[in-house]
Amino acid sequence: LVLGDVMRATELKRGQCAIVRCLHLKEGDRRRLSELGISPGKTLIYRGAALLRDPLLFETKEALVAVRRKDAQQIEVTDETLY
Protein backbone atom coordinates (compact mmCIF):
# COMPACT_ATOMS: atom_id res chain seq x y z
CA LEU A 1 0.00 0.00 0.00
CA VAL A 2 0.96 3.58 -0.62
CA LEU A 3 0.18 6.28 1.93
CA GLY A 4 -3.47 7.16 1.55
CA ASP A 5 -4.43 3.90 -0.18
CA VAL A 6 -7.74 2.52 0.95
CA MET A 7 -8.85 -1.10 0.98
CA ARG A 8 -11.75 -3.16 2.26
CA ALA A 9 -11.67 -5.12 5.51
CA THR A 10 -12.02 -8.31 3.45
CA GLU A 11 -8.57 -7.63 1.94
CA LEU A 12 -6.72 -7.76 5.28
CA LYS A 13 -4.35 -10.63 5.98
CA ARG A 14 -4.56 -12.62 9.22
CA GLY A 15 -3.08 -10.54 12.07
CA GLN A 16 -2.97 -7.34 10.00
CA CYS A 17 -4.01 -4.12 11.74
CA ALA A 18 -5.92 -1.35 10.03
CA ILE A 19 -7.70 1.89 10.84
CA VAL A 20 -11.39 2.05 9.94
CA ARG A 21 -12.03 4.96 7.56
CA CYS A 22 -15.67 4.58 6.61
CA LEU A 23 -18.61 2.20 6.94
CA HIS A 24 -20.65 2.03 3.72
CA LEU A 25 -23.61 0.36 5.43
CA LYS A 26 -27.22 1.11 6.26
CA GLU A 27 -27.73 3.08 9.47
CA GLY A 28 -28.83 0.07 11.55
CA ASP A 29 -25.83 -2.05 10.51
CA ARG A 30 -23.46 0.90 10.97
CA ARG A 31 -24.83 1.48 14.50
CA ARG A 32 -24.54 -2.23 15.40
CA LEU A 33 -20.89 -2.39 14.33
CA SER A 34 -20.13 0.91 16.03
CA GLU A 35 -21.46 -0.46 19.32
CA LEU A 36 -19.04 -3.37 18.92
CA GLY A 37 -16.08 -1.05 18.36
CA ILE A 38 -15.96 -0.91 14.56
CA SER A 39 -16.26 2.76 13.66
CA PRO A 40 -14.17 5.38 11.82
CA GLY A 41 -10.83 6.06 13.49
CA LYS A 42 -10.79 2.77 15.44
CA THR A 43 -8.18 0.03 15.06
CA LEU A 44 -9.29 -3.29 13.59
CA ILE A 45 -7.25 -6.52 13.54
CA TYR A 46 -8.24 -9.36 11.22
CA ARG A 47 -8.10 -12.65 13.14
CA GLY A 48 -9.46 -15.15 10.59
CA ALA A 49 -12.60 -16.63 9.10
CA ALA A 50 -15.00 -19.47 9.68
CA LEU A 51 -14.60 -22.73 7.75
CA LEU A 52 -16.51 -21.53 4.68
CA ARG A 53 -14.85 -18.06 4.84
CA ASP A 54 -17.93 -16.42 6.35
CA PRO A 55 -18.23 -14.77 8.84
CA LEU A 56 -14.88 -13.01 9.34
CA LEU A 57 -13.46 -12.46 12.82
CA PHE A 58 -12.05 -9.06 13.78
CA GLU A 59 -10.56 -7.87 17.04
CA THR A 60 -11.37 -4.40 18.30
CA LYS A 61 -10.41 -2.73 21.56
CA GLU A 62 -13.80 -3.79 22.96
CA ALA A 63 -14.33 -7.33 21.64
CA LEU A 64 -13.82 -10.10 19.10
CA VAL A 65 -16.48 -9.45 16.47
CA ALA A 66 -17.82 -11.82 13.80
CA VAL A 67 -18.83 -9.84 10.70
CA ARG A 68 -20.60 -11.20 7.63
CA ARG A 69 -18.35 -11.07 4.58
CA LYS A 70 -20.88 -8.90 2.70
CA ASP A 71 -20.75 -6.34 5.56
CA ALA A 72 -16.94 -6.51 5.89
CA GLN A 73 -16.74 -5.70 2.17
CA GLN A 74 -18.39 -2.36 3.02
CA ILE A 75 -15.82 -1.45 5.70
CA GLU A 76 -13.17 0.86 4.26
CA VAL A 77 -9.79 0.69 6.04
CA THR A 78 -6.24 2.01 5.78
CA ASP A 79 -3.20 -0.05 6.79
CA GLU A 80 -2.22 1.02 10.33
CA THR A 81 1.52 0.70 9.62
CA LEU A 82 1.31 3.81 7.43
CA TYR A 83 0.62 6.07 10.42
PDB file of C-alpha atoms in Angstrom:
ATOM      1  CA  LEU A   1       0.000   0.000   0.000  1.00  0.00           C
ATOM      2  CA  VAL A   2       0.963   3.578  -0.615  1.00  0.00           C
ATOM      3  CA  LEU A   3       0.183   6.277   1.932  1.00  0.00           C
ATOM      4  CA  GLY A   4      -3.473   7.165   1.554  1.00  0.00           C
ATOM      5  CA  ASP A   5      -4.429   3.898  -0.182  1.00  0.00           C
ATOM      6  CA  VAL A   6      -7.744   2.524   0.953  1.00  0.00           C
ATOM      7  CA  MET A   7      -8.849  -1.098   0.981  1.00  0.00           C
ATOM      8  CA  ARG A   8     -11.752  -3.163   2.260  1.00  0.00           C
ATOM      9  CA  ALA A   9     -11.667  -5.117   5.513  1.00  0.00           C
ATOM     10  CA  THR A  10     -12.015  -8.309   3.448  1.00  0.00           C
ATOM     11  CA  GLU A  11      -8.567  -7.628   1.941  1.00  0.00           C
ATOM     12  CA  LEU A  12      -6.724  -7.759   5.275  1.00  0.00           C
ATOM     13  CA  LYS A  13      -4.345 -10.633   5.983  1.00  0.00           C
ATOM     14  CA  ARG A  14      -4.559 -12.616   9.221  1.00  0.00           C
ATOM     15  CA  GLY A  15      -3.081 -10.544  12.073  1.00  0.00           C
ATOM     16  CA  GLN A  16      -2.974  -7.344  10.000  1.00  0.00           C
ATOM     17  CA  CYS A  17      -4.008  -4.119  11.742  1.00  0.00           C
ATOM     18  CA  ALA A  18      -5.923  -1.350  10.027  1.00  0.00           C
ATOM     19  CA  ILE A  19      -7.702   1.894  10.843  1.00  0.00           C
ATOM     20  CA  VAL A  20     -11.387   2.050   9.936  1.00  0.00           C
ATOM     21  CA  ARG A  21     -12.025   4.962   7.564  1.00  0.00           C
ATOM     22  CA  CYS A  22     -15.670   4.580   6.613  1.00  0.00           C
ATOM     23  CA  LEU A  23     -18.614   2.195   6.938  1.00  0.00           C
ATOM     24  CA  HIS A  24     -20.654   2.033   3.717  1.00  0.00           C
ATOM     25  CA  LEU A  25     -23.614   0.359   5.428  1.00  0.00           C
ATOM     26  CA  LYS A  26     -27.223   1.111   6.262  1.00  0.00           C
ATOM     27  CA  GLU A  27     -27.731   3.081   9.471  1.00  0.00           C
ATOM     28  CA  GLY A  28     -28.829   0.072  11.548  1.00  0.00           C
ATOM     29  CA  ASP A  29     -25.834  -2.049  10.509  1.00  0.00           C
ATOM     30  CA  ARG A  30     -23.464   0.896  10.975  1.00  0.00           C
ATOM     31  CA  ARG A  31     -24.826   1.485  14.501  1.00  0.00           C
ATOM     32  CA  ARG A  32     -24.540  -2.225  15.401  1.00  0.00           C
ATOM     33  CA  LEU A  33     -20.892  -2.393  14.326  1.00  0.00           C
ATOM     34  CA  SER A  34     -20.129   0.911  16.027  1.00  0.00           C
ATOM     35  CA  GLU A  35     -21.462  -0.459  19.320  1.00  0.00           C
ATOM     36  CA  LEU A  36     -19.040  -3.371  18.921  1.00  0.00           C
ATOM     37  CA  GLY A  37     -16.079  -1.051  18.359  1.00  0.00           C
ATOM     38  CA  ILE A  38     -15.958  -0.910  14.561  1.00  0.00           C
ATOM     39  CA  SER A  39     -16.257   2.760  13.662  1.00  0.00           C
ATOM     40  CA  PRO A  40     -14.168   5.375  11.823  1.00  0.00           C
ATOM     41  CA  GLY A  41     -10.828   6.056  13.494  1.00  0.00           C
ATOM     42  CA  LYS A  42     -10.795   2.775  15.436  1.00  0.00           C
ATOM     43  CA  THR A  43      -8.184   0.026  15.060  1.00  0.00           C
ATOM     44  CA  LEU A  44      -9.295  -3.287  13.589  1.00  0.00           C
ATOM     45  CA  ILE A  45      -7.249  -6.517  13.541  1.00  0.00           C
ATOM     46  CA  TYR A  46      -8.239  -9.356  11.216  1.00  0.00           C
ATOM     47  CA  ARG A  47      -8.096 -12.655  13.137  1.00  0.00           C
ATOM     48  CA  GLY A  48      -9.461 -15.150  10.593  1.00  0.00           C
ATOM     49  CA  ALA A  49     -12.597 -16.625   9.097  1.00  0.00           C
ATOM     50  CA  ALA A  50     -14.997 -19.475   9.683  1.00  0.00           C
ATOM     51  CA  LEU A  51     -14.605 -22.728   7.751  1.00  0.00           C
ATOM     52  CA  LEU A  52     -16.508 -21.525   4.680  1.00  0.00           C
ATOM     53  CA  ARG A  53     -14.851 -18.059   4.842  1.00  0.00           C
ATOM     54  CA  ASP A  54     -17.925 -16.425   6.349  1.00  0.00           C
ATOM     55  CA  PRO A  55     -18.227 -14.770   8.839  1.00  0.00           C
ATOM     56  CA  LEU A  56     -14.879 -13.013   9.338  1.00  0.00           C
ATOM     57  CA  LEU A  57     -13.458 -12.465  12.817  1.00  0.00           C
ATOM     58  CA  PHE A  58     -12.051  -9.063  13.777  1.00  0.00           C
ATOM     59  CA  GLU A  59     -10.561  -7.868  17.040  1.00  0.00           C
ATOM     60  CA  THR A  60     -11.373  -4.397  18.298  1.00  0.00           C
ATOM     61  CA  LYS A  61     -10.414  -2.730  21.561  1.00  0.00           C
ATOM     62  CA  GLU A  62     -13.799  -3.790  22.959  1.00  0.00           C
ATOM     63  CA  ALA A  63     -14.327  -7.328  21.637  1.00  0.00           C
ATOM     64  CA  LEU A  64     -13.822 -10.095  19.102  1.00  0.00           C
ATOM     65  CA  VAL A  65     -16.480  -9.449  16.468  1.00  0.00           C
ATOM     66  CA  ALA A  66     -17.823 -11.819  13.804  1.00  0.00           C
ATOM     67  CA  VAL A  67     -18.827  -9.844  10.701  1.00  0.00           C
ATOM     68  CA  ARG A  68     -20.604 -11.200   7.631  1.00  0.00           C
ATOM     69  CA  ARG A  69     -18.353 -11.072   4.584  1.00  0.00           C
ATOM     70  CA  LYS A  70     -20.880  -8.896   2.703  1.00  0.00           C
ATOM     71  CA  ASP A  71     -20.746  -6.336   5.560  1.00  0.00           C
ATOM     72  CA  ALA A  72     -16.942  -6.507   5.891  1.00  0.00           C
ATOM     73  CA  GLN A  73     -16.740  -5.703   2.173  1.00  0.00           C
ATOM     74  CA  GLN A  74     -18.389  -2.364   3.017  1.00  0.00           C
ATOM     75  CA  ILE A  75     -15.817  -1.449   5.704  1.00  0.00           C
ATOM     76  CA  GLU A  76     -13.166   0.862   4.256  1.00  0.00           C
ATOM     77  CA  VAL A  77      -9.792   0.688   6.037  1.00  0.00           C
ATOM     78  CA  THR A  78      -6.236   2.015   5.782  1.00  0.00           C
ATOM     79  CA  ASP A  79      -3.203  -0.046   6.787  1.00  0.00           C
ATOM     80  CA  GLU A  80      -2.215   1.025  10.325  1.00  0.00           C
ATOM     81  CA  THR A  81       1.516   0.703   9.619  1.00  0.00           C
ATOM     82  CA  LEU A  82       1.313   3.808   7.432  1.00  0.00           C
ATOM     83  CA  TYR A  83       0.618   6.073  10.424  1.00  0.00           C
TER      84      TYR A  83
END
